[in-house]
Structure formats: C-alpha cells, structure tokens
mmCIF file of C-alpha atoms in Angstrom:
data_model
loop_
_atom_site.group_PDB
_atom_site.id
_atom_site.type_symbol
_atom_site.label_atom_id
_atom_site.label_comp_id
_atom_site.label_asym_id
_atom_site.label_seq_id
_atom_site.Cartn_x
_atom_site.Cartn_y
_atom_site.Cartn_z
ATOM 1 C CA MET A 1 69.796 99.321 97.955
ATOM 2 C CA PHE A 2 71.466 101.546 100.544
ATOM 3 C CA LEU A 3 69.075 100.693 103.444
ATOM 4 C CA ARG A 4 71.585 98.246 104.895
ATOM 5 C CA PHE A 5 74.003 101.152 105.490
ATOM 6 C CA LEU A 6 71.464 103.179 107.536
ATOM 7 C CA ARG A 7 71.198 103.076 111.278
ATOM 8 C CA PRO A 8 68.139 103.617 113.504
ATOM 9 C CA LYS A 9 67.655 107.317 114.458
ATOM 10 C CA CYS A 10 69.910 108.498 111.651
ATOM 11 C CA ARG A 11 69.552 111.778 109.784
ATOM 12 C CA LEU A 12 68.403 110.882 106.321
ATOM 13 C CA VAL A 13 69.400 113.393 103.583
ATOM 14 C CA ILE A 14 68.904 112.639 99.922
ATOM 15 C CA TYR A 15 69.604 115.215 97.233
ATOM 16 C CA SER A 16 69.466 114.981 93.469
ATOM 17 C CA SER A 17 72.648 117.018 92.923
ATOM 18 C CA GLY A 18 74.451 115.777 89.837
ATOM 19 C CA ILE A 19 71.565 113.712 88.526
ATOM 20 C CA SER A 20 70.718 114.777 85.010
ATOM 21 C CA GLU A 21 66.947 114.081 85.389
ATOM 22 C CA PRO A 22 66.159 114.429 89.145
ATOM 23 C CA GLN A 23 62.362 114.402 88.400
ATOM 24 C CA LYS A 24 62.717 110.784 87.247
ATOM 25 C CA MET A 25 64.488 109.640 90.381
ATOM 26 C CA PHE A 26 62.077 108.080 92.845
ATOM 27 C CA LEU A 27 62.401 106.496 96.222
ATOM 28 C CA GLN A 28 59.929 103.675 95.834
ATOM 29 C CA THR A 29 57.020 102.981 98.237
ATOM 30 C CA PRO A 30 58.663 99.967 100.002
ATOM 31 C CA PHE A 31 61.594 102.132 101.080
ATOM 32 C CA PHE A 32 59.298 103.941 103.522
ATOM 33 C CA ASP A 33 58.114 100.707 105.134
ATOM 34 C CA SER A 34 61.554 100.077 106.612
ATOM 35 C CA ASP A 35 61.832 100.445 110.447
ATOM 36 C CA VAL A 36 65.143 102.247 109.964
ATOM 37 C CA VAL A 37 63.505 104.860 107.735
ATOM 38 C CA ARG A 38 60.472 105.208 109.961
ATOM 39 C CA SER A 39 62.758 105.892 112.934
ATOM 40 C CA ALA A 40 64.972 108.465 111.275
ATOM 41 C CA ARG A 41 65.391 111.539 113.420
ATOM 42 C CA ASP A 42 65.325 114.018 110.527
ATOM 43 C CA MET A 43 64.433 113.487 106.841
ATOM 44 C CA TYR A 44 65.480 115.859 104.041
ATOM 45 C CA ILE A 45 64.487 114.213 100.826
ATOM 46 C CA HIS A 46 64.860 116.462 97.760
ATOM 47 C CA VAL A 47 63.920 113.902 95.127
ATOM 48 C CA GLU A 48 60.548 112.645 94.005
ATOM 49 C CA THR A 49 59.292 109.823 96.182
ATOM 50 C CA ARG A 50 56.410 107.376 96.035
ATOM 51 C CA ILE A 51 55.619 107.724 99.767
ATOM 52 C CA THR A 52 51.909 107.388 100.439
ATOM 53 C CA ASP A 53 49.580 109.198 102.884
ATOM 54 C CA SER A 54 49.543 106.284 105.345
ATOM 55 C CA GLN A 55 53.290 105.900 105.237
ATOM 56 C CA ILE A 56 54.082 109.502 106.049
ATOM 57 C CA THR A 57 51.932 109.345 109.142
ATOM 58 C CA LYS A 58 54.148 106.473 110.432
ATOM 59 C CA LEU A 59 57.371 108.409 110.116
ATOM 60 C CA GLN A 60 58.760 109.614 113.501
ATOM 61 C CA ALA A 61 61.005 112.465 112.341
ATOM 62 C CA PRO A 62 60.040 115.839 113.792
ATOM 63 C CA VAL A 63 61.873 117.480 110.859
ATOM 64 C CA LEU A 64 60.645 116.244 107.491
ATOM 65 C CA ARG A 65 60.880 117.581 103.963
ATOM 66 C CA ILE A 66 59.303 115.362 101.264
ATOM 67 C CA GLN A 67 57.502 115.372 97.939
ATOM 68 C CA SER A 68 55.306 112.797 96.326
ATOM 69 C CA PRO A 69 52.529 112.590 93.829
ATOM 70 C CA TYR A 70 50.736 110.240 96.266
ATOM 71 C CA LEU A 71 50.327 112.722 99.124
ATOM 72 C CA SER A 72 47.038 114.530 99.824
ATOM 73 C CA ALA A 73 45.390 116.791 102.439
ATOM 74 C CA TRP A 74 44.499 113.626 104.379
ATOM 75 C CA CYS A 75 48.115 113.036 105.503
ATOM 76 C CA ILE A 76 48.585 116.627 106.617
ATOM 77 C CA ASN A 77 45.368 116.450 108.573
ATOM 78 C CA LYS A 78 46.552 113.240 110.255
ATOM 79 C CA LEU A 79 49.942 114.748 111.110
ATOM 80 C CA ILE A 80 48.201 117.738 112.762
ATOM 81 C CA LEU A 81 45.760 115.458 114.598
ATOM 82 C CA GLN A 82 48.601 113.257 115.835
ATOM 83 C CA TRP A 83 50.320 116.425 117.172
ATOM 84 C CA LEU A 84 47.153 117.635 118.815
ATOM 85 C CA ASP A 85 46.776 114.172 120.514
ATOM 86 C CA GLY A 86 50.357 114.379 121.779
ATOM 87 C CA LYS A 87 51.436 111.452 119.680
ATOM 88 C CA ARG A 88 53.812 113.387 117.368
ATOM 89 C CA LYS A 89 56.443 116.002 117.746
ATOM 90 C CA ILE A 90 56.600 118.578 114.907
ATOM 91 C CA THR A 91 59.523 120.950 114.537
ATOM 92 C CA PHE A 92 59.209 121.503 110.786
ATOM 93 C CA VAL A 93 57.323 119.470 108.150
ATOM 94 C CA GLN A 94 57.286 120.402 104.478
ATOM 95 C CA VAL A 95 54.980 118.455 102.137
ATOM 96 C CA ARG A 96 54.985 119.027 98.359
ATOM 97 C CA ALA A 97 52.118 117.262 96.641
ATOM 98 C CA THR A 98 51.075 117.210 92.960
ATOM 99 C CA ARG A 99 47.424 117.726 93.746
ATOM 100 C CA ASP A 100 45.362 120.418 95.481
ATOM 101 C CA LEU A 101 45.422 120.472 99.272
ATOM 102 C CA PRO A 102 41.982 121.803 100.176
ATOM 103 C CA ARG A 103 41.892 123.776 103.417
ATOM 104 C CA ASN A 104 38.689 122.192 104.609
ATOM 105 C CA GLU A 105 40.303 118.725 104.327
ATOM 106 C CA VAL A 106 43.548 119.753 105.953
ATOM 107 C CA PHE A 107 41.729 121.087 108.998
ATOM 108 C CA HIS A 108 38.881 118.542 109.083
ATOM 109 C CA GLY A 109 38.005 117.401 112.623
ATOM 110 C CA ILE A 110 39.974 120.143 114.280
ATOM 111 C CA GLU A 111 38.013 122.301 116.704
ATOM 112 C CA PRO A 112 37.444 125.700 114.974
ATOM 113 C CA ALA A 113 38.242 127.528 118.218
ATOM 114 C CA ALA A 114 41.818 126.004 117.974
ATOM 115 C CA LEU A 115 42.357 127.693 114.544
ATOM 116 C CA ILE A 116 43.566 131.236 114.197
ATOM 117 C CA THR A 117 43.910 132.623 110.655
ATOM 118 C CA GLY A 118 45.263 135.588 108.815
ATOM 119 C CA THR A 119 47.728 138.182 109.997
ATOM 120 C CA GLU A 120 47.701 136.964 113.562
ATOM 121 C CA ALA A 121 48.894 133.554 112.356
ATOM 122 C CA SER A 122 51.486 134.858 109.912
ATOM 123 C CA ASP A 123 55.166 134.500 110.586
ATOM 124 C CA GLY A 124 55.811 138.068 109.462
ATOM 125 C CA ARG A 125 57.851 137.241 106.323
ATOM 126 C CA GLY A 126 55.477 139.149 104.028
ATOM 127 C CA TYR A 127 53.644 136.209 102.459
ATOM 128 C CA ASN A 128 49.904 136.328 101.953
ATOM 129 C CA PRO A 129 48.350 136.189 105.439
ATOM 130 C CA SER A 130 45.407 134.144 104.142
ATOM 131 C CA LEU A 131 47.774 131.229 103.628
ATOM 132 C CA TYR A 132 48.523 130.980 107.368
ATOM 133 C CA THR A 133 46.687 129.163 110.094
ATOM 134 C CA LEU A 134 47.815 128.929 113.710
ATOM 135 C CA VAL A 135 46.753 125.730 115.451
ATOM 136 C CA ARG A 136 46.565 126.237 119.200
ATOM 137 C CA SER A 137 46.644 123.415 121.798
ATOM 138 C CA ASP A 138 47.378 123.098 125.524
ATOM 139 C CA HIS A 139 50.937 121.968 124.629
ATOM 140 C CA GLY A 140 51.847 124.656 122.127
ATOM 141 C CA ASP A 141 51.208 126.174 118.736
ATOM 142 C CA LEU A 142 51.754 125.091 115.122
ATOM 143 C CA VAL A 143 51.989 127.466 112.196
ATOM 144 C CA VAL A 144 50.500 125.948 109.071
ATOM 145 C CA TYR A 145 51.344 127.625 105.748
ATOM 146 C CA LEU A 146 49.017 126.063 103.183
ATOM 147 C CA ASP A 147 49.287 126.897 99.467
ATOM 148 C CA THR A 148 47.658 125.107 96.618
ATOM 149 C CA ASP A 149 49.842 121.969 96.530
ATOM 150 C CA TYR A 150 52.402 122.794 99.227
ATOM 151 C CA CYS A 151 52.279 122.887 103.005
ATOM 152 C CA ASN A 152 54.724 123.848 105.753
ATOM 153 C CA ILE A 153 53.943 122.986 109.398
ATOM 154 C CA SER A 154 56.241 124.406 112.016
ATOM 155 C CA ASP A 155 56.510 124.936 115.733
ATOM 156 C CA PRO A 156 57.203 128.669 115.980
ATOM 157 C CA PHE A 157 59.236 128.240 119.156
ATOM 158 C CA GLN A 158 61.528 125.509 117.849
ATOM 159 C CA TYR A 159 62.033 126.342 114.219
ATOM 160 C CA SER A 160 63.420 129.562 112.782
ATOM 161 C CA HIS A 161 63.413 130.346 109.083
#
C-alpha cells in the first residue's frame, strides 16, 4: 500500500489517531519483510501489527516501539543477545505482547554475572524495582523493564525518559 512511498533509513511513524477502531487496524506480516521497513532508522508503530518474533530480530532500528499478538519472550531474548554480541544497537525498544513474557525465557542464555536486578538496576522513577534488570557488557549497559506482557529495553546513556 504505502511501502512504495518509503525510503531506506526513513523514520517510520504510524499512529491510529482518527481511526474509530484502532485495535482492528493491523500491519500485516508481509509488511515487515520489506527491505525498506527492515532498514528504517526509527519505528514508532502505535497500531496492532502482525509482526512475528523472527521478523522483529531482523529490524535494524535502534529505536523501536511495536505491539503484536505474535511476539514472545524469545524475540526479546534474541534482541538482547544480538546486542551482547555487538550485532545490534539499542537506544530504546518497547515491545507489547498479548502473552506472558517469562523472565527466565527473556534472559535465557545470558551469563548470570551480567545481570543486576532490583534497586541497583532501577531507573529511579519509582516503579517496582523487581521489574528491572541491568544487563552489563564490555560495551555498555542495557536497562530491561519487564512486566507481565510488556518490555522496555533502553541504553541508560543514550535514552532519557
């Protein structure tokens, strides 16, 4: 539909403002297979999408806000592992799923010594400290705010709330 109007490395912003039933608006799965979409520099998508776990890990945007009933803890784990391996830049990633995001699955395969939890990991905004985990690596830190079906991942030195 509007893919032909997009350019590589564009900022992709899609809101549901003015749509009477925004929960029924979906960006279909094939939309996220486009090279132009994968190469977007930022993605702010505030409508339901049908993006899958494997598709989200192929997006290059360091800033990403997205929601989908097809996302799971697996994709969040892969995004963090890509960052730990130096294959992904993360400034801010927000994932809204419609299923539980179990902590043990989100942090599967990550060295326990690299994980700092609780107050020390909190960003100081007064949220429950048990929802925060700081992921440490040689090239920086990531703050992971993990709630039941919602996750924010941010670089504390590049993103301010």
